[in-house]
Coordinates of C-alpha atoms and ligand atoms in Angstrom, one line a residue:
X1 CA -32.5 28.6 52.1
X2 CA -31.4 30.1 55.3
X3 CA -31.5 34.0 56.1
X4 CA -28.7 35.3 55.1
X5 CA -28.9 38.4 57.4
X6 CA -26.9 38.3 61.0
X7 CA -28.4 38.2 63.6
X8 CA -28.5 42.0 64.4
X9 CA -29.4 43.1 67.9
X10 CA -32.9 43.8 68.9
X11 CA -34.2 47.1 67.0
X12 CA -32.3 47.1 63.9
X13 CA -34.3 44.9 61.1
X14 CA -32.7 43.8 58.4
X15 CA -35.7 44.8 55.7
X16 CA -34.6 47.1 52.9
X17 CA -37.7 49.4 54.4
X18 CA -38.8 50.4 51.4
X19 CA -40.0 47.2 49.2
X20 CA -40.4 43.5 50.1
X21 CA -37.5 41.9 50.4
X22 CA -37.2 38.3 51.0
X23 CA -35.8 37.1 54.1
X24 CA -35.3 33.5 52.9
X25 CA -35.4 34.9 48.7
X26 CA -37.6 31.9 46.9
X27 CA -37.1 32.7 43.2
X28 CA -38.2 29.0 42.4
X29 CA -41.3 29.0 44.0
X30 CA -42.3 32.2 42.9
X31 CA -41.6 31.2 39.1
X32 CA -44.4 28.2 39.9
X33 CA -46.9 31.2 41.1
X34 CA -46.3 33.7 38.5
X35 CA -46.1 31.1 35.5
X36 CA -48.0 27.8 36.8
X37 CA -45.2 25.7 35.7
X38 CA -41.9 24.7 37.3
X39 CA -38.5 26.8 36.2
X40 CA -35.5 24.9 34.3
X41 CA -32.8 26.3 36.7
X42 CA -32.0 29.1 38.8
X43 CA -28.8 31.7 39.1
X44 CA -27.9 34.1 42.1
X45 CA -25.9 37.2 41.4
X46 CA -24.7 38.7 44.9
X47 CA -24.4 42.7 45.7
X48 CA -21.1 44.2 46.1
X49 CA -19.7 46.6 48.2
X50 CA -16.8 48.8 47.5
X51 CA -14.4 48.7 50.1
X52 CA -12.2 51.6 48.5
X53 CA -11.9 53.7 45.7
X54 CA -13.4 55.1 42.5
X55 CA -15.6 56.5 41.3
X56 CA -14.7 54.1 38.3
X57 CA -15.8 55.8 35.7
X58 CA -12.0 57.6 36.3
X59 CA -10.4 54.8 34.9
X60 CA -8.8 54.2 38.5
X61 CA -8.3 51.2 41.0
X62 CA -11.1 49.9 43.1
X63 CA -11.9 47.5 45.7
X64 CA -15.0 45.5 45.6
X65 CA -16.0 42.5 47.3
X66 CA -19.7 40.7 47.0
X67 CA -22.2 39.8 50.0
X68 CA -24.0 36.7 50.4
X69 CA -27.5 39.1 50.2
X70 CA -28.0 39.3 46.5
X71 CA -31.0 38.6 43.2
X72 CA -31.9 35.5 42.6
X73 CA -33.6 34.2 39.5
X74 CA -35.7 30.9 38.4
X75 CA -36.1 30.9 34.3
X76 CA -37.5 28.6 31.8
X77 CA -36.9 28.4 28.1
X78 CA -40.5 29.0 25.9
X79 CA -41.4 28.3 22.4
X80 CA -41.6 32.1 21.4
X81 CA -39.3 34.9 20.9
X82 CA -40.6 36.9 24.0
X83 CA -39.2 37.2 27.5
X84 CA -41.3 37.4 30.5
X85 CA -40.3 39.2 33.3
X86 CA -41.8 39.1 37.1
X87 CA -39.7 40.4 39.7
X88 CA -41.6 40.2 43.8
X89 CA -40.3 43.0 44.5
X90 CA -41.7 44.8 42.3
X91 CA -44.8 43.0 42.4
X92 CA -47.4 43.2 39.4
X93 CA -48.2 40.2 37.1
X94 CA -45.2 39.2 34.6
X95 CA -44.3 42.2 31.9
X96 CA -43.8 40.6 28.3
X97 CA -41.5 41.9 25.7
X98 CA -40.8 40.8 22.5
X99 CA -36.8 40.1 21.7
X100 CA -37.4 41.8 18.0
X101 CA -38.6 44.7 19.2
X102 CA -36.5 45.5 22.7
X103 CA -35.1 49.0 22.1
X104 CA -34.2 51.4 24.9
X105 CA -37.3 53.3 25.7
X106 CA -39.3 50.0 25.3
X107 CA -39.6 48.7 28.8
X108 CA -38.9 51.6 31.5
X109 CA -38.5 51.6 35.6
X110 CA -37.0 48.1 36.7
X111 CA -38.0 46.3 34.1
X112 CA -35.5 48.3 32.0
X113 CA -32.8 46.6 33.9
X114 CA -33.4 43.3 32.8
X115 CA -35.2 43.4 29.6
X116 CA -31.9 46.1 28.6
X117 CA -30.0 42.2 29.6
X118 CA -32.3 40.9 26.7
X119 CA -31.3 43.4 24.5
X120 CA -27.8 43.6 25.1
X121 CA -27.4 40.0 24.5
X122 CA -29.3 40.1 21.4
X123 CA -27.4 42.9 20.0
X124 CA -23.7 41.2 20.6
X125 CA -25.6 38.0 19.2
X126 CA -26.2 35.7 22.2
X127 CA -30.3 35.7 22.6
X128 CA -32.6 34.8 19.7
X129 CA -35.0 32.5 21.8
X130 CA -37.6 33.5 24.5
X131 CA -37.7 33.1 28.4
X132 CA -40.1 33.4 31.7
X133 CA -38.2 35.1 34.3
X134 CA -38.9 35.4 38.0
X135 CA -36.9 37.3 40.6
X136 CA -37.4 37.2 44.0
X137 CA -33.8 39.3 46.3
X138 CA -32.5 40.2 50.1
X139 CA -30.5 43.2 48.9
X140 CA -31.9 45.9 49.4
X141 CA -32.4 48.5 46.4
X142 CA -31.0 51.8 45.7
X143 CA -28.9 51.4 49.0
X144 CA -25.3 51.4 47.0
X145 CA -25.2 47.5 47.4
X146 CA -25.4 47.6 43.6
X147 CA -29.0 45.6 43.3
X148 CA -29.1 47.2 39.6
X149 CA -25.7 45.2 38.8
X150 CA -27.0 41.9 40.7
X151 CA -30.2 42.2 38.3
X152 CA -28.3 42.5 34.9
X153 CA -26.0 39.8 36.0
X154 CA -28.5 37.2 37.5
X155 CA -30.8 37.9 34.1
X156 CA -27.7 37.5 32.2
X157 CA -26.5 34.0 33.3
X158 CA -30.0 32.8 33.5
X159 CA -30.5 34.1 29.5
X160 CA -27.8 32.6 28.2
X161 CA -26.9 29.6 30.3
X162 CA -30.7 27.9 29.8
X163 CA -29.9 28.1 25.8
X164 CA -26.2 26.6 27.1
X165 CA -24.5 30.0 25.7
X166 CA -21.2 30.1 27.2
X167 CA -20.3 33.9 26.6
X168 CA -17.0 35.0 29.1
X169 CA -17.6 37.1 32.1
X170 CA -15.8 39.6 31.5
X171 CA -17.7 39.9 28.5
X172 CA -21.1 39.3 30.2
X173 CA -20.0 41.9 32.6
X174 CA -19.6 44.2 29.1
X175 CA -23.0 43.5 28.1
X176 CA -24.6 44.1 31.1
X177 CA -23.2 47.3 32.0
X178 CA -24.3 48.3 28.3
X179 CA -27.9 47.2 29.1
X180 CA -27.5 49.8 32.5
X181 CA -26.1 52.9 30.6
X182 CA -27.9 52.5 27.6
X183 CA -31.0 51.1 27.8
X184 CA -31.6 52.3 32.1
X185 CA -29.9 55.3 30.9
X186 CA -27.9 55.2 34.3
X187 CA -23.9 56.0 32.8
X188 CA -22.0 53.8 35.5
X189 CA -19.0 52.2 34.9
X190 CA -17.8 48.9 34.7
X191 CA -17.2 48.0 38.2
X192 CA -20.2 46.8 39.4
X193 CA -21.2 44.4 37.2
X194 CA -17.2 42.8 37.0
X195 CA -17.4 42.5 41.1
X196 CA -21.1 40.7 40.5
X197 CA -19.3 38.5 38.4
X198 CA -15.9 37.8 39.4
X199 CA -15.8 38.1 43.2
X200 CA -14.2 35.3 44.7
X201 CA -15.1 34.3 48.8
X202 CA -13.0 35.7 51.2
X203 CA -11.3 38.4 48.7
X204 CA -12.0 41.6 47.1
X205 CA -11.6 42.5 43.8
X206 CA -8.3 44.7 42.9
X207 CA -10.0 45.8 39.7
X208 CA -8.1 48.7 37.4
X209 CA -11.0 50.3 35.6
X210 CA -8.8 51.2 32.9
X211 CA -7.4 48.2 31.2
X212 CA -10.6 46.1 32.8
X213 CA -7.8 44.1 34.3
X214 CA -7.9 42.3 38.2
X215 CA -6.3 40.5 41.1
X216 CA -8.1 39.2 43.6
X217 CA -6.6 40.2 47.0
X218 CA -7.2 38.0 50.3
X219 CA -9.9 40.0 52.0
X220 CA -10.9 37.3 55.6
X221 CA -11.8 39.4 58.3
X222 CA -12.8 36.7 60.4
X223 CA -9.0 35.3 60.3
X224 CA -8.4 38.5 62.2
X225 CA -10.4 38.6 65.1
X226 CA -12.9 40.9 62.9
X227 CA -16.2 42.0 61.1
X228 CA -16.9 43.5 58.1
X229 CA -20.8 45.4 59.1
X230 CA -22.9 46.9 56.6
X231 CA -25.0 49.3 58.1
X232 CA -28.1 50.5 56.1
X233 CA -28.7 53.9 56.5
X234 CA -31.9 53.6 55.1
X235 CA -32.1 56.6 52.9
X236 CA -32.4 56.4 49.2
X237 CA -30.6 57.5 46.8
X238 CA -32.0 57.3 42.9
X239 CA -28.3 57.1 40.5
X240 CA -30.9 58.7 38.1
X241 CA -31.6 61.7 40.0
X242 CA -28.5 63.9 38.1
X243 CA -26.2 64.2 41.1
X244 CA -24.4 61.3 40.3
X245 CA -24.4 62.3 36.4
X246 CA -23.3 66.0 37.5
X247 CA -20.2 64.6 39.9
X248 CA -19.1 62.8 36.2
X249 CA -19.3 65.7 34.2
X250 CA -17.5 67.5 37.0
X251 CA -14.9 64.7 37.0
X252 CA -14.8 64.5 33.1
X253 CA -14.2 68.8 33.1
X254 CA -11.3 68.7 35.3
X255 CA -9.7 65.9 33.3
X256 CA -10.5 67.9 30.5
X257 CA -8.9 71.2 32.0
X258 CA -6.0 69.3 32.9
X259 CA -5.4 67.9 29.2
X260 CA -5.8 64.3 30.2
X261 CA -8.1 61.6 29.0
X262 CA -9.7 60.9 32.6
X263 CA -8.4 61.8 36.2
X264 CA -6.3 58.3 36.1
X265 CA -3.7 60.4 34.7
X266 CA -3.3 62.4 36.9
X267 CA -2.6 59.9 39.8
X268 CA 0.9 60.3 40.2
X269 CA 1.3 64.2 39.4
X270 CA -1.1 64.9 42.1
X271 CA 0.7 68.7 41.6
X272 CA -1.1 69.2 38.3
X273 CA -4.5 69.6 40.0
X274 CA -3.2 73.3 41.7
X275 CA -3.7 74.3 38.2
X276 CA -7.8 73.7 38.4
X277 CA -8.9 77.1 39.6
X278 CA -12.8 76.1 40.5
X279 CA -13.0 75.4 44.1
X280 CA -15.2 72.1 43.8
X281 CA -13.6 71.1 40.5
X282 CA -10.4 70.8 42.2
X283 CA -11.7 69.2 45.6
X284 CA -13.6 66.8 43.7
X285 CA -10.4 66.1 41.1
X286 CA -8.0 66.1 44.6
X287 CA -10.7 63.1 46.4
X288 CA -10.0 61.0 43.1
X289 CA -6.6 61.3 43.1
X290 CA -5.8 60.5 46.6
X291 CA -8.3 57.8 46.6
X292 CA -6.6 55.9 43.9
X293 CA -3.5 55.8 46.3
X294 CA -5.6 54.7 49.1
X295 CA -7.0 51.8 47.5
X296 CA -3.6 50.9 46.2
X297 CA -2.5 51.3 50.1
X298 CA -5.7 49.0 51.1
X299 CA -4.5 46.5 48.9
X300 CA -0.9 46.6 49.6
X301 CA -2.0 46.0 53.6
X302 CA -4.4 43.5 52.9
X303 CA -1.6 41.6 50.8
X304 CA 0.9 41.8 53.7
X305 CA -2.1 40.1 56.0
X306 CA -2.9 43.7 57.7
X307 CA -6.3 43.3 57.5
X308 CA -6.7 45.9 61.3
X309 CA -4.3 48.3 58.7
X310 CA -6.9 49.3 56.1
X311 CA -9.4 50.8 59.0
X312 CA -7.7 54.4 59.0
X313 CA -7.6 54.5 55.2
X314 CA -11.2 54.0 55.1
X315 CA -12.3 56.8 57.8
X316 CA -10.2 59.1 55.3
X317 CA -12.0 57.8 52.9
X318 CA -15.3 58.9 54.1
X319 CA -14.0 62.2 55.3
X320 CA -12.6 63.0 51.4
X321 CA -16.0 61.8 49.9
X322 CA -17.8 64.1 53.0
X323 CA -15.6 67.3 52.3
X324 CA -13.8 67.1 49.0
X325 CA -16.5 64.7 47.0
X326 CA -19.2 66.3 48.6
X327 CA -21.7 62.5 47.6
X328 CA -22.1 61.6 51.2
X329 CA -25.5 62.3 53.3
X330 CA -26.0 63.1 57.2
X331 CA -27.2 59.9 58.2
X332 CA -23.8 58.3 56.6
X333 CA -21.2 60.5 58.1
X334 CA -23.6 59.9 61.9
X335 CA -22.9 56.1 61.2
X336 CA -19.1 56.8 60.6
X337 CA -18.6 58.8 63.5
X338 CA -21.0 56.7 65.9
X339 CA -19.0 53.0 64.8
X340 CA -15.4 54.6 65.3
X341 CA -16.7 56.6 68.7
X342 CA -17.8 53.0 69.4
X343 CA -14.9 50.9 68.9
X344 CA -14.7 50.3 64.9
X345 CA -11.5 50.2 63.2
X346 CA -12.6 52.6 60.1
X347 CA -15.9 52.8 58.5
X348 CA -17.1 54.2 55.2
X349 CA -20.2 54.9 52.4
X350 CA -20.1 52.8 49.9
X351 CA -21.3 53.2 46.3
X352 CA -22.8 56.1 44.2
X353 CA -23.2 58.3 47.7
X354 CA -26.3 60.5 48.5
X355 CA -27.7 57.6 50.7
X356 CA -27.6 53.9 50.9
X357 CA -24.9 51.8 53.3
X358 CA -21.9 52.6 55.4
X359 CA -19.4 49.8 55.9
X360 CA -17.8 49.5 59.4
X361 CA -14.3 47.5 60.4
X362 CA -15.0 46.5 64.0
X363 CA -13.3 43.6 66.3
X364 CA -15.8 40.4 67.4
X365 CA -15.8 41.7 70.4
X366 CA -17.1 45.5 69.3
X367 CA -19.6 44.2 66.8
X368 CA -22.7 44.6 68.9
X369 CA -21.4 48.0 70.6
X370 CA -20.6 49.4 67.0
X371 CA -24.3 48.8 65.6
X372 CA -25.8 49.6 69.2
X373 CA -24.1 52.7 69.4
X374 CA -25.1 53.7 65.6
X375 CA -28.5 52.7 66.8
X376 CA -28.8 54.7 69.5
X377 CA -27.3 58.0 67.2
X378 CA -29.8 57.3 65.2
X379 CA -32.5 57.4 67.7
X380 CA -31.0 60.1 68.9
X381 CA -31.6 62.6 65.5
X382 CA -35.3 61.1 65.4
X383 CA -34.3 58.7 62.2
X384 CA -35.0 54.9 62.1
X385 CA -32.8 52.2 63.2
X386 CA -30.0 51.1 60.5
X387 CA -30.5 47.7 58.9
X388 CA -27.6 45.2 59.3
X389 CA -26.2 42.8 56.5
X390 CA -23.9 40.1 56.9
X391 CA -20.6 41.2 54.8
X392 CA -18.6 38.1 54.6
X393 CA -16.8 38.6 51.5
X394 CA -18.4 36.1 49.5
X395 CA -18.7 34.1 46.0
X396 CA -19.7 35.6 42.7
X397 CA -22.6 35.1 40.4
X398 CA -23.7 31.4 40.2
X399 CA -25.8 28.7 38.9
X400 CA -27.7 27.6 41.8
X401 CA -30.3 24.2 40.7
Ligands
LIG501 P1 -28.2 50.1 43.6 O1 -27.6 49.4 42.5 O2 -27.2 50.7 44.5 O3 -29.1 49.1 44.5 P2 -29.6 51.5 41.6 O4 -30.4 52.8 41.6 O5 -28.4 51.5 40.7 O6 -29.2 51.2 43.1 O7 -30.5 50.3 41.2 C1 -31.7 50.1 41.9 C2 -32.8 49.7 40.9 O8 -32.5 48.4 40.3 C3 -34.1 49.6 41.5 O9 -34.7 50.9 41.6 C4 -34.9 48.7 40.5 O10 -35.3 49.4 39.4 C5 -33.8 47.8 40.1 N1 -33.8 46.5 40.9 C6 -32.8 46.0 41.7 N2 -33.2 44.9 42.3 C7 -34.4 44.6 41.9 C8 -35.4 43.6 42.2 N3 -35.1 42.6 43.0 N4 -36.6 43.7 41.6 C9 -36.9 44.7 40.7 N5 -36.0 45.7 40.4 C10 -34.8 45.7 41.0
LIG502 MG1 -26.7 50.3 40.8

């Protein structure tokens, strides 16, 4: 398979820095190594990035779309009621489990990912046979590309689809984000694993993360004379750290203060949130609010073809999660500044915050300016050079051979 990384300019590599990450991901090959036998089939489930909005766990709208970087996975039935589990970036020989006894707290670190897949789809009835599972991936992890999700999913099709399960994605998504908050103990909500899933090519994902209900809204830069860049700050963030957990308690206590179930409610009585009197509680509560009418902007603009529209909406964006949100990090708000300084049309961090990506809007003919110029701000601070990922809005999850 052919790299699916642009061709950035000189400087900026497109490794994750931190682990091994495939350039040309070989999840078939490296089942034959690990298991000295050949694999039934292979899946690929892509990473996401969220354009706009959230954070979902406040029931509101937001706008994913998947990358063509994602976690690919080769898988073969076997005789027993195990599941093996290899994964090259995490290296180590093959970690066996037995179905009968996955419980969370049974397999920790990554493997908790993917044998939390197992046990989900045991629970809800749709594993009872065993597996060898190899995964090989060019996302990078822990850089808000959602490479937790792009695990579940890819171990999810794989598991059921080899014993010819059909189970429905949206309830596959269900499962999987189950597997995340219950058995990773990471309490995200639903969107990343419905993006993994549904995402069609050339669109984003108008998902309502209340009623778990979606339209999938044209989303081709390339019609428009533009680029979508994802720029790779390079620090790491960890979901499991507590600052993502302590922005949803925050979130859940101003919903809470305010009477209503989440801060959804609140969306279109933006008044109400005078009446939170913490400082933060009621910059964080005001960022959710006017996010979820952003998004709903975003979408409207993409709908009417005005793709060149959505770029101011998504420097707001970033300045509400820099000042109101308080989730983003130096190196992200250097990015956001350098790419518009530089030509780009909006840019903004994507997922959980405190480190990972920064998506930029740019014209063709700024694209090599933008991710010089952030580059060269980099440089200029002492940090390393940004990676660069294609971000053509691309397909979902996927039986691939
Ligand atoms: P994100 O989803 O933004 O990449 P998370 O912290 O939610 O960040 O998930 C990253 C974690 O997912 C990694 O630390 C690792 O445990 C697991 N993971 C993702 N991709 C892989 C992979 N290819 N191999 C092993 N573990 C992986
Ligand atoms: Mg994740």
């Amino acid at each position: 398979m052919l790299s699916q990384h642009l061709p950035c300019p000189a400087g900026i590599d497109v490794s994750g820095g931190d682990v091994s990450l495939a350039e040309s991901p070989d999840a078939w090959n490296w089942f034959a190594r690990q298991y000295g036998r050949e694999p039934e089939g292979s899946w690929f489930a892509p990473g996401r990035v969220n354009l706009m909005g959230g954070p979902d766990y406040n029931e509101v709208f937001v706008l994913p779309f998947a990358l063509s970087s994602g976690v690919h996975v080769a898988a073969a039935r076997r005789p027993d009621r195990q599941i093996a589990l290899a994964s090259r970036q995490a290296g180590g020989d093959p970690i066996l489990l037995s179905i009968d006894t996955l419980e969370p707290g049974s397999a920790d670190g990554w493997a908790a990912y993917a044998a939390g897949v197992a046990w989900a789809l045991r629970e809800a009835g749709y594993l009872t046979d065993g597996a060898d599972v190899a995964i090989d991936a060019d996302l990078p992890l822990g850089a808000g590309l959602s490479s937790s999700a792009a695990l579940e999913c890819s171990v999810a099709l794989a598991l059921t689809e080899l014993y010819e399960r059909s189970v429905p994605r949206s309830e596959l998504a269900r499962l999987a984000r189950r597997a995340e908050n219950e058995f990773a103990g990471v309490p995200t909500g639903v969107m990343d694993q419905l993006a993994v899933l549904l995402c069609r090519a050339g669109h984003a994902l108008l998902l309502d993360c209340r009623s778990g209900t979606w339209t999938a809204i044209p989303l081709n830069p390339a019609s428009a004379g533009l680029q979508l860049l994802v720029l790779d700050t390079r620090v790491r963030h960890a979901l499991g750290d507590g600052r993502y957990a302590a922005r949803r308690r925050t979130c859940q206590k101003a919903a809470l203060m305010l009477g209503a179930w989440s801060l959804r409610e609140i969306a279109d009585t933006p008044e109400a949130l005078t009446r939170l009197t913490e400082p933060f509680l009621q910059r964080a509560a005001r960022h959710v609010v006017f996010e979820s009418r952003r998004v709903l902007a975003a979408a409207d603009l993409l709908d009417a073809g005005d793709m060149a529209g959505i770029g101011s909406l998504l420097t707001a964006s970033h300045q509400s999660l820099r000042d109101q949100f308080e989730v983003s990090w130096p190196e992200a708000d250097a990015a956001v500044e350098a790419a518009v300084d530089a030509g780009a049309l909006g840019a903004r961090m994507t997922g959980g915050g405190f480190g990972g990506c920064v998506v930029t809007l740019v014209p063709d003919d700024r694209a090599t300016q933008v991710r010089e110029a952030v580059t060269e701000r980099f440089a200029q601070r002492g940090w390393a050079a940004p990676g660069c990922l294609d971000a053509a809005p691309s397909s979902g999850a996927r039986r691939i051979r």
